[in-house]
PDB file of C-alpha atoms in Angstrom:
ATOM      1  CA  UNK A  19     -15.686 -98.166 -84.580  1.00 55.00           C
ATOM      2  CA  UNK A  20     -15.143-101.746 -84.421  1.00 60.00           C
ATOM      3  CA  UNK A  21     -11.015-101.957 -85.197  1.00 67.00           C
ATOM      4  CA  UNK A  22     -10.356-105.623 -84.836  1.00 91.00           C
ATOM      5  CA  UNK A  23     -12.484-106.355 -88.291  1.00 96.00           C
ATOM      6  CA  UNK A  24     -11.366-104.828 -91.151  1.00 98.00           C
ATOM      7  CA  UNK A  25     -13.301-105.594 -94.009  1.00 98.00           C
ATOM      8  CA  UNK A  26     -11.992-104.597 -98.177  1.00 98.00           C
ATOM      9  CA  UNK A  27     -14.736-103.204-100.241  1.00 97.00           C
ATOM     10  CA  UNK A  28     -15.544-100.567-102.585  1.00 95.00           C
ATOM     11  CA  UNK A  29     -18.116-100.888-106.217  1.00 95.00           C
ATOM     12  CA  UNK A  30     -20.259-103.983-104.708  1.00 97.00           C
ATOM     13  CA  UNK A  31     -21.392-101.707-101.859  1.00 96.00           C
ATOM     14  CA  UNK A  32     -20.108 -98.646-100.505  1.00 95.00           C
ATOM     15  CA  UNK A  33     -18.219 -98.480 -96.601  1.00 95.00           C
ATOM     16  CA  UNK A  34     -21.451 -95.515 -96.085  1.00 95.00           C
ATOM     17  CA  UNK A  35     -23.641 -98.367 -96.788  1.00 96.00           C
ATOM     18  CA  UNK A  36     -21.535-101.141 -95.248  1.00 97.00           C
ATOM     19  CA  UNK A  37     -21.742 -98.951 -91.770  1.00 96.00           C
ATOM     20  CA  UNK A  38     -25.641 -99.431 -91.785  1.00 97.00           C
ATOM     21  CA  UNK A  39     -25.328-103.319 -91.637  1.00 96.00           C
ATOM     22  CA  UNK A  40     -22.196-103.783 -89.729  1.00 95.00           C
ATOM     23  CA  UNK A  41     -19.190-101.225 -87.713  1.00 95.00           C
ATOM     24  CA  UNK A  42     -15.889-102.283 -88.633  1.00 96.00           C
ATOM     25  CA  UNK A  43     -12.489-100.942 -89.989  1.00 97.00           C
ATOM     26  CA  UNK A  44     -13.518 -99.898 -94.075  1.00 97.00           C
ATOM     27  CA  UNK A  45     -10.249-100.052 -96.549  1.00 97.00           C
ATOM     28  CA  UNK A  46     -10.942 -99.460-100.547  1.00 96.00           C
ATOM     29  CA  UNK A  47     -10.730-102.715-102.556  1.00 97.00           C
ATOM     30  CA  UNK A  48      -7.378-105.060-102.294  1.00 97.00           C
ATOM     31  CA  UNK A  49      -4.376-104.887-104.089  1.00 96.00           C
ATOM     32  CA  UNK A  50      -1.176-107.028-103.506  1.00 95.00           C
ATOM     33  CA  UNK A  51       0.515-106.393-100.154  1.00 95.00           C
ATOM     34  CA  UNK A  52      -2.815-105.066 -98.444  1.00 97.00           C
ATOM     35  CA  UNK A  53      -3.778-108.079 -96.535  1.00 97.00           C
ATOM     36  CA  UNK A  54      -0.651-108.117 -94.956  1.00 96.00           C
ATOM     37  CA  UNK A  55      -0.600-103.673 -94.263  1.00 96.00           C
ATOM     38  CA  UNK A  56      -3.994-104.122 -92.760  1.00 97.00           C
ATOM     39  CA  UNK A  57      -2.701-107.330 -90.597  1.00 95.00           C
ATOM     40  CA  UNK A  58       0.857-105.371 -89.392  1.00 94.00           C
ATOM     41  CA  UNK A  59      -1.178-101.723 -88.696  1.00 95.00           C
ATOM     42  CA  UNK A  60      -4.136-103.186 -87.107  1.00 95.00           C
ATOM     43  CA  UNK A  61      -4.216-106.504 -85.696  1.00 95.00           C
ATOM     44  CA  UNK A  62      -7.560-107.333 -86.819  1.00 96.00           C
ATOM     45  CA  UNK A  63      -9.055-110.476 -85.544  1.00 94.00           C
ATOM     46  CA  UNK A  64     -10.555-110.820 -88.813  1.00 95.00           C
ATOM     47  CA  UNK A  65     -10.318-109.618 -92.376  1.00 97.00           C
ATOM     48  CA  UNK A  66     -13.256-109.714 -94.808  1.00 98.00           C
ATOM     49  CA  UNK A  67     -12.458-109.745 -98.537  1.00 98.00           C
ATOM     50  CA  UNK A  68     -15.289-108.412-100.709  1.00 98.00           C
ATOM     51  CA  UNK A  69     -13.837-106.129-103.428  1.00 97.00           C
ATOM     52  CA  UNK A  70     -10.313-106.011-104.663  1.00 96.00           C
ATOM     53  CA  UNK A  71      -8.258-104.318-107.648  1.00 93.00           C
ATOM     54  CA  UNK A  72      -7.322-105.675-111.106  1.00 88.00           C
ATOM     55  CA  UNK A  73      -5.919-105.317-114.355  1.00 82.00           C
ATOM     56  CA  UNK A  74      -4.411-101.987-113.693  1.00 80.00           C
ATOM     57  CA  UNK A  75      -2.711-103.218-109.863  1.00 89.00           C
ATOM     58  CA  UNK A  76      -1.786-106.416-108.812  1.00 93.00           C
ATOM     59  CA  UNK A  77      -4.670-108.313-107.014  1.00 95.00           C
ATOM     60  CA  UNK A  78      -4.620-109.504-103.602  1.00 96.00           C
ATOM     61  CA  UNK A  79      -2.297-112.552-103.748  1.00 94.00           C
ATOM     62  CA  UNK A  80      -2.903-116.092-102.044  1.00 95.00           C
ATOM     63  CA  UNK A  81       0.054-116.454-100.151  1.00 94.00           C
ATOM     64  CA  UNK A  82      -0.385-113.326 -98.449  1.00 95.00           C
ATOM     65  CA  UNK A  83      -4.036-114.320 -97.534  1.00 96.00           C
ATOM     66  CA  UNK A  84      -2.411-117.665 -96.461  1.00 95.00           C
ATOM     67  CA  UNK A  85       0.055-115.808 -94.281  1.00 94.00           C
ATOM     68  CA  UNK A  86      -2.664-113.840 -92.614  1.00 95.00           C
ATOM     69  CA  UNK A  87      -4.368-117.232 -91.573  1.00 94.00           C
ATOM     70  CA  UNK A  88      -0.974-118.380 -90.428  1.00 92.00           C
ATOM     71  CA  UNK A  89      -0.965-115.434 -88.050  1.00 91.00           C
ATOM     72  CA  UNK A  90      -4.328-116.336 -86.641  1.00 91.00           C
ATOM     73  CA  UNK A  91      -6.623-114.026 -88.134  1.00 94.00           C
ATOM     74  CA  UNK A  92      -9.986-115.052 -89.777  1.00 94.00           C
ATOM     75  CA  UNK A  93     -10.818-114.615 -93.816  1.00 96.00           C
ATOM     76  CA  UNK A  94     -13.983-114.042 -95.018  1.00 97.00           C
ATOM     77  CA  UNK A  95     -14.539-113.852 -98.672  1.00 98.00           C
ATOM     78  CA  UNK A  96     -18.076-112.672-100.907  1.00 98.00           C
ATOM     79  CA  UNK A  97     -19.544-111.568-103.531  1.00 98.00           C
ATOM     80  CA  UNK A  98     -16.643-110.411-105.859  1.00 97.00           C
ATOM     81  CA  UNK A  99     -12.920-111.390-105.381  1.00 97.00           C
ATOM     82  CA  UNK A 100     -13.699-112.021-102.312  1.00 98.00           C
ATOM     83  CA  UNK A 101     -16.265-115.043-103.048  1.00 98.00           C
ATOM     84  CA  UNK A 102     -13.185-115.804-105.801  1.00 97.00           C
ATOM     85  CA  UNK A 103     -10.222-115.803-103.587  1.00 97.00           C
ATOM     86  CA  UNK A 104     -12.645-118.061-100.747  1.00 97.00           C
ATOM     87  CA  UNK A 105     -13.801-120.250-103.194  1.00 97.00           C
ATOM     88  CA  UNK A 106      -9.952-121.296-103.880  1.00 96.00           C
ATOM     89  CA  UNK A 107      -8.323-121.108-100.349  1.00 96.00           C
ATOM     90  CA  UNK A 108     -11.428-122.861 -98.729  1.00 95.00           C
ATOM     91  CA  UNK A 109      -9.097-126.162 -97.994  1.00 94.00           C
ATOM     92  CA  UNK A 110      -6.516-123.995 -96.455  1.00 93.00           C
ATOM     93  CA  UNK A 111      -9.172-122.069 -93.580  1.00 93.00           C
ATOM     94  CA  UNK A 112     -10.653-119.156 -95.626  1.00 96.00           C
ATOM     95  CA  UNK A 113     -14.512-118.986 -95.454  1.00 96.00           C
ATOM     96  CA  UNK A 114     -16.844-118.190 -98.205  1.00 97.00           C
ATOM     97  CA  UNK A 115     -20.188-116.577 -97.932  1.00 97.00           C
ATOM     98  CA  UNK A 116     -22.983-116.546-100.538  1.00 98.00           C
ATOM     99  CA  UNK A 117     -24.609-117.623-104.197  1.00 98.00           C
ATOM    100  CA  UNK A 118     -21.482-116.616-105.858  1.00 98.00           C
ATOM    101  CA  UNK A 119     -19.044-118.482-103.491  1.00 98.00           C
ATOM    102  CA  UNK A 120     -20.684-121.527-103.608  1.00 98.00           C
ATOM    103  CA  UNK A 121     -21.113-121.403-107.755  1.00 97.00           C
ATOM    104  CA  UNK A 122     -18.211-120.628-107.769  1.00 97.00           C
ATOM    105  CA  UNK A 123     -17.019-123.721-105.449  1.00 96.00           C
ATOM    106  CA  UNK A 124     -18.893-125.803-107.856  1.00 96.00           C
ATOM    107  CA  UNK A 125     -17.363-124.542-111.107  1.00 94.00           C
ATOM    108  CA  UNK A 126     -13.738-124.357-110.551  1.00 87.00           C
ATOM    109  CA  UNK A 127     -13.250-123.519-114.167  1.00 87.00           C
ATOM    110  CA  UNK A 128     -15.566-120.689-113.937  1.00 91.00           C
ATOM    111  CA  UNK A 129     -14.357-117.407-115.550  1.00 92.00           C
ATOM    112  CA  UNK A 130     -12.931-114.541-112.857  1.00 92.00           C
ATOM    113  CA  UNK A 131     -14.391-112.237-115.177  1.00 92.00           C
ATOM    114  CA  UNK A 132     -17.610-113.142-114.662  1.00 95.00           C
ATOM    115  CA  UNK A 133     -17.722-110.941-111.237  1.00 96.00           C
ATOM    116  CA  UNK A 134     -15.531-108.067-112.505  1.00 94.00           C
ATOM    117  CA  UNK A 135     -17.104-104.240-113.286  1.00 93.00           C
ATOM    118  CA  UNK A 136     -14.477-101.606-113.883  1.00 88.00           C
ATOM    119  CA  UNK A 137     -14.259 -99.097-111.074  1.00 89.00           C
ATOM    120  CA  UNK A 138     -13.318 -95.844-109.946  1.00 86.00           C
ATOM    121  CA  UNK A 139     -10.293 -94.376-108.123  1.00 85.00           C
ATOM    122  CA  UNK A 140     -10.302 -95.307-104.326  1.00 82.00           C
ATOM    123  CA  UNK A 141     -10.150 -91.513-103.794  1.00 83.00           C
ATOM    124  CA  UNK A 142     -12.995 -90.954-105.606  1.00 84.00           C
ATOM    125  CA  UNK A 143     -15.217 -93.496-103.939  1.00 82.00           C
ATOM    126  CA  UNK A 144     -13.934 -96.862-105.903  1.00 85.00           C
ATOM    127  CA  UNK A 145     -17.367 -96.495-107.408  1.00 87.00           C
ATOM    128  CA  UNK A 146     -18.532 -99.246-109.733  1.00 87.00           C
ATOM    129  CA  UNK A 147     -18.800 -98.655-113.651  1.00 88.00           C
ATOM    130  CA  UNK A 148     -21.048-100.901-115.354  1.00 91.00           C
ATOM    131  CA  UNK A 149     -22.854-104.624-114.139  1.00 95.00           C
ATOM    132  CA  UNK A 150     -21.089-107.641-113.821  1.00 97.00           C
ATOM    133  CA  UNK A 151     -22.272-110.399-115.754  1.00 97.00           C
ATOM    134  CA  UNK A 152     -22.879-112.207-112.946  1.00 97.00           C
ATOM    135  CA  UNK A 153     -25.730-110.104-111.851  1.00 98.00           C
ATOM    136  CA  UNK A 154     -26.578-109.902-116.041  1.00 98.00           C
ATOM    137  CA  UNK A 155     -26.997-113.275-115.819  1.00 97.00           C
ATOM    138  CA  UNK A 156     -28.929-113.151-112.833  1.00 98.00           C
ATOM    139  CA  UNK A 157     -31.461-110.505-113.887  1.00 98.00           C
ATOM    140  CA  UNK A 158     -31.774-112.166-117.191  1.00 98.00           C
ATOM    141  CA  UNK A 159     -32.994-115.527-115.303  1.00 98.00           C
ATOM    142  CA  UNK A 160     -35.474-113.591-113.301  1.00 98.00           C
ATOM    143  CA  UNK A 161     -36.856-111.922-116.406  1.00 98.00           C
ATOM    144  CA  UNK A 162     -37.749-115.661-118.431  1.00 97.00           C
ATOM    145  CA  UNK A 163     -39.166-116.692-114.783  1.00 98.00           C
ATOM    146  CA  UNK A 164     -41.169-113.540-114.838  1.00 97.00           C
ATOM    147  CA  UNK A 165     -42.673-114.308-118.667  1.00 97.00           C
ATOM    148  CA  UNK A 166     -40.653-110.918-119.861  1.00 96.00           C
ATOM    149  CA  UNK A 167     -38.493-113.100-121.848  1.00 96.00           C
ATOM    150  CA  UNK A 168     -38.720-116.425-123.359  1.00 95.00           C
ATOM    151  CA  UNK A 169     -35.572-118.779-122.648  1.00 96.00           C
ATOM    152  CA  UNK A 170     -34.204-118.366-126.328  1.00 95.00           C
ATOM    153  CA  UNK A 171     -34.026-114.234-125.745  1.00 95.00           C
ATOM    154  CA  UNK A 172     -32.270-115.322-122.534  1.00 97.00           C
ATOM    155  CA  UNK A 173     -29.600-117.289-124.072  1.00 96.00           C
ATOM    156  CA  UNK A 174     -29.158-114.972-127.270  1.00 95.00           C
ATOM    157  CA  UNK A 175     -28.707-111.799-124.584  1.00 97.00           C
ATOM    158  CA  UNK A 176     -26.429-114.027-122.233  1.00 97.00           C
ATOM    159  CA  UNK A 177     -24.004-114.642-125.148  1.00 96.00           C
ATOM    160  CA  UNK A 178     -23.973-111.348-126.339  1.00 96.00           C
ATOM    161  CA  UNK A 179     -23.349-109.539-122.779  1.00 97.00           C
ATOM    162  CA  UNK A 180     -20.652-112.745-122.699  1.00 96.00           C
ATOM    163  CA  UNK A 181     -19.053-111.291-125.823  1.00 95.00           C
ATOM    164  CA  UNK A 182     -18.765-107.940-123.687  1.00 95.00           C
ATOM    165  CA  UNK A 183     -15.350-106.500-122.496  1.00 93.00           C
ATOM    166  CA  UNK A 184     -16.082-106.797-118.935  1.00 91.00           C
ATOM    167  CA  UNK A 185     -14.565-102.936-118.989  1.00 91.00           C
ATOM    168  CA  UNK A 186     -17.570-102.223-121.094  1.00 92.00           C
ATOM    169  CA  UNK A 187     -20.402-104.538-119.794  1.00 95.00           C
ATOM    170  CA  UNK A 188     -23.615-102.986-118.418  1.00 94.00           C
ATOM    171  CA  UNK A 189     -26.985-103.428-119.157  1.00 94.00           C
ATOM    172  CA  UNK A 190     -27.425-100.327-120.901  1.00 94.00           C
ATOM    173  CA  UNK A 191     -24.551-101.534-123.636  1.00 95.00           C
ATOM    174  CA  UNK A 192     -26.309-105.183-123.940  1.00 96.00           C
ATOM    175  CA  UNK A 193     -29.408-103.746-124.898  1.00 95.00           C
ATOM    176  CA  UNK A 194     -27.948-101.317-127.619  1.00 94.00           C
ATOM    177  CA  UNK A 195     -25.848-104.389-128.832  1.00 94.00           C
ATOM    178  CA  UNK A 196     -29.103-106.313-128.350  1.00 94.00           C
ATOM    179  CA  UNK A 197     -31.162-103.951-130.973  1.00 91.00           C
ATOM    180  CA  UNK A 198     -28.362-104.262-133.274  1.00 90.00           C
ATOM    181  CA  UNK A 199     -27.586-107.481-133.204  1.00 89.00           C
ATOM    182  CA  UNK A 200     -30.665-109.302-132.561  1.00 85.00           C
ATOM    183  CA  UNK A 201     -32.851-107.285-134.914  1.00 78.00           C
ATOM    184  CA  UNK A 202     -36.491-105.878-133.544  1.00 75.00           C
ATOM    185  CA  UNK A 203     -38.111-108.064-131.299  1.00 82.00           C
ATOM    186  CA  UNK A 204     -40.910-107.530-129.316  1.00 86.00           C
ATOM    187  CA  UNK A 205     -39.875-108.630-126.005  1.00 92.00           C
ATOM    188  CA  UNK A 206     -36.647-106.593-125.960  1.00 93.00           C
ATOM    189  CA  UNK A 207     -39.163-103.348-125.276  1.00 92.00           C
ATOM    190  CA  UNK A 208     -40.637-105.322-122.667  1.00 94.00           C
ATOM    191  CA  UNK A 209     -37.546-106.423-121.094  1.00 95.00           C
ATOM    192  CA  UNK A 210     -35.588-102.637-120.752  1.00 94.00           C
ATOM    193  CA  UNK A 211     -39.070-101.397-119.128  1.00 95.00           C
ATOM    194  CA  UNK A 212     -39.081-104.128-116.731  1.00 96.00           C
ATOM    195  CA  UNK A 213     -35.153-103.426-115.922  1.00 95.00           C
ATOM    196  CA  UNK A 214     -35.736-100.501-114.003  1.00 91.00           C
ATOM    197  CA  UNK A 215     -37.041-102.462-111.055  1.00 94.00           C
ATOM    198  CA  UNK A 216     -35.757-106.010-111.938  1.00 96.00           C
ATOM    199  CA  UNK A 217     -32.276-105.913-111.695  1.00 96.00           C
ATOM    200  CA  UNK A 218     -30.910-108.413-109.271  1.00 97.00           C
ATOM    201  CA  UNK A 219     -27.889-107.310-107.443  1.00 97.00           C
ATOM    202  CA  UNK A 220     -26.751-110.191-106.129  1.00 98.00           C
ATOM    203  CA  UNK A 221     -23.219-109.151-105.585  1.00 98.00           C
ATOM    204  CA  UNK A 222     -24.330-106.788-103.847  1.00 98.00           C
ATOM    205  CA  UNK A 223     -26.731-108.984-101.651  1.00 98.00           C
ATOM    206  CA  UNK A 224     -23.519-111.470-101.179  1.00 98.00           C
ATOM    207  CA  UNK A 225     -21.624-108.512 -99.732  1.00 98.00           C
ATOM    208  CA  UNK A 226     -24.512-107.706 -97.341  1.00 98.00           C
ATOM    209  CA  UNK A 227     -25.170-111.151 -96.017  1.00 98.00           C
ATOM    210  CA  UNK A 228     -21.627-111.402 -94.878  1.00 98.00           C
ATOM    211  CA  UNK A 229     -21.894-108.321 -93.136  1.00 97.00           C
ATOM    212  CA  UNK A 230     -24.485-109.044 -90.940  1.00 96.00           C
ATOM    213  CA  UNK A 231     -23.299-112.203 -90.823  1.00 95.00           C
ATOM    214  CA  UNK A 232     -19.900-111.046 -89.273  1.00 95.00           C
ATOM    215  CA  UNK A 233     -22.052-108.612 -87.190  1.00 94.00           C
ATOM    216  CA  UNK A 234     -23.900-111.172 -85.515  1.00 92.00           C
ATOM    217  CA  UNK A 235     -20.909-112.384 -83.893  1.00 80.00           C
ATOM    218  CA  UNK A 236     -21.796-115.900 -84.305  1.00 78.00           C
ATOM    219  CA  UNK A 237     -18.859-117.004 -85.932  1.00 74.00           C
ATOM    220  CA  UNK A 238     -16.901-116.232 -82.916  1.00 73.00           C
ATOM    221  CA  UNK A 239     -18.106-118.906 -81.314  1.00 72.00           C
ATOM    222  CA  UNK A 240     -17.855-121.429 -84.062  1.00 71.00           C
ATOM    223  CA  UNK A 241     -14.438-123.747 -83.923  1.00 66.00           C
ATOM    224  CA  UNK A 242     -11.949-121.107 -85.690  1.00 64.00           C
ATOM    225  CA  UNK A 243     -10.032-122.451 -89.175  1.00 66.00           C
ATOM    226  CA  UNK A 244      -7.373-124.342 -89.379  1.00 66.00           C
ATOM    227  CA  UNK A 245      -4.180-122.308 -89.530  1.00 65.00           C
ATOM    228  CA  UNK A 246      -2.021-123.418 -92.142  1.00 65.00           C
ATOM    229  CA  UNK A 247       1.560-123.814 -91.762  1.00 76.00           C
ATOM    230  CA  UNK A 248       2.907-121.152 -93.964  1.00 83.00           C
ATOM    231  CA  UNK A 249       5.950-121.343 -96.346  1.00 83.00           C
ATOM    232  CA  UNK A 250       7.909-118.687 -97.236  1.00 84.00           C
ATOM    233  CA  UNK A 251       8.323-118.684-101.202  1.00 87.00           C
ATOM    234  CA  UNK A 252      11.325-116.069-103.016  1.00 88.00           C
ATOM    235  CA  UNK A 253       8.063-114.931-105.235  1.00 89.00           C
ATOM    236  CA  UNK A 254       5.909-113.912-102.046  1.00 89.00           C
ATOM    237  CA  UNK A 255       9.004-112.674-100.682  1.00 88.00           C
ATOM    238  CA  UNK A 256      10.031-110.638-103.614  1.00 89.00           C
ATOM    239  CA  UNK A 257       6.536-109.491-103.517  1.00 89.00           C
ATOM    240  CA  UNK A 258       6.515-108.154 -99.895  1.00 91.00           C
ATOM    241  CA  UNK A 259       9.861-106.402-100.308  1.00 91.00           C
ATOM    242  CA  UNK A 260       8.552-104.762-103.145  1.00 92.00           C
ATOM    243  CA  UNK A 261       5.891-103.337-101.066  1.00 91.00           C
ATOM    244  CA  UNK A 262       8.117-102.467 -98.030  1.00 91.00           C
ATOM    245  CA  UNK A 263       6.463-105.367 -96.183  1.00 92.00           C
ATOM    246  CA  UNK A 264       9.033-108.592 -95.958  1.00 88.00           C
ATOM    247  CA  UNK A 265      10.794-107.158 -92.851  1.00 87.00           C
ATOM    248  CA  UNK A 266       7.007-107.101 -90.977  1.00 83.00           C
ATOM    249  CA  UNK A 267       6.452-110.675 -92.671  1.00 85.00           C
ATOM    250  CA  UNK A 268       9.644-111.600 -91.802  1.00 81.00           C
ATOM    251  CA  UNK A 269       9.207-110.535 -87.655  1.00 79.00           C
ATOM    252  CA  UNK A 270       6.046-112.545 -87.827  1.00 71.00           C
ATOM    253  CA  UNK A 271       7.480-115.332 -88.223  1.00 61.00           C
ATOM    254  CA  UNK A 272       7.262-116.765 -92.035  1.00 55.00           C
ATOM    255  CA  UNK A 273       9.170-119.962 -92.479  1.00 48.00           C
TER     256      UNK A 273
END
């Protein structure tokens, strides 16, 4: 196994699937204080975010991913919080990958939720539950290109899987709320015949193309980030202590 890049995942794509593009170190999805464990037990020389926790756990905070840079390791973010978290620190060193990084990038006011899908335990896999609407939205856009839909049954399904709980969102649950709430239209029978093979998973694809982008080793010989200067603050240090981490932060070298 490659040890010196560990790489967060878990619902986008699975570490058994991961292993087939890239070898690396595979931890379940982020939570605060992670970023940090993974940089004082292994020493990676780089750290790719892809999925992280929510709601239930605290996510992955910035200042710990700004910390990590500090110490000289490499973030690479895609595809879910990952693409989120890169698409904010980018002026501070962290690297994005991917469609949803760069929309993202562009829409700063762009909802988190957009990318979230409710998940499993890490011990039991972290397995996704549902579609995020990013990837709705996606499939939806392929299915008007494809003449399955016509752009009004686009927009009318967008806002309604918009409307979703993103706890609850899949495609199965937009079409029931479709037939319901739409009425009887032809091209909704169409449209659930053609999902079976026209979904577009492009978190999923996101996650991928970082992966063999980080196993192609070019990046090592691109000019490395800039390491930002890192400032302790009493909230990321409150944090840390909570998770038994601010003495390792602290013999790091935080100032």
């Amino acid at each position: 196994m490659r040890g010196d890049v560990v790489i967060f995942l878990g619902p986008t794509i699975s570490a058994a699937e991961a292993r087939l593009h890239m070898d690396a170190r595979y931890l379940p999805p982020a939570g605060c204080g992670d970023v940090v464990r993974a940089v004082v037990q292994y020493a990676p020389s780089t750290i790719a975010l892809i999925d992280g926790v929510f709601a239930q756990s605290p996510a992955v905070r910035h200042q710990e991913i700004l910390w990590a840079m500090s110490q000289g390791v490499r973030l690479y973010g895609a595809a879910s919080i990952g693409a989120l978290r890169a698409a904010e620190l980018a002026p501070f060193g962290m690297t994005g990958h991917g469609l949803i990084f760069r929309w993202y990038r562009r829409n700063v006011l762009a909802d988190d939720a957009d990318v979230a899908v409710p998940m499993a335990p890490s011990d039991m896999g972290s397995k996704g539950i549902g579609e995020a609407l990013f990837d709705i939205r996606m499939t939806l856009k392929r299915a008007e290109r494809e003449g399955i839909i016509e752009r009004k049954v686009r927009q009318q399904l967008e806002e309604l899987s918009r409307s979703l709980h993103f706890m609850t969102r899949s495609l199965h649950k937009l079409m029931s709320v479709a037939d319901v709430s739409l009425g009887p239209i032809e091209q909704l029978g169409a449209l659930k015949a053609w999902l079976a093979n026209g979904f577009v998973a492009q978190k999923r694809a996101d996650a991928i193309g970082l992966l063999r982008y980080l196993s192609s080793n070019k990046y090592i010989t691109e000019a490395p980030p800039c390491s930002p200067e890192f400032k302790l603050t009493e909230a990321f240090a409150y944090d840390m202590d909570y998770y038994n981490l601010s003495d390792a932060v602290l013999s790091k070298g935080a100032l």
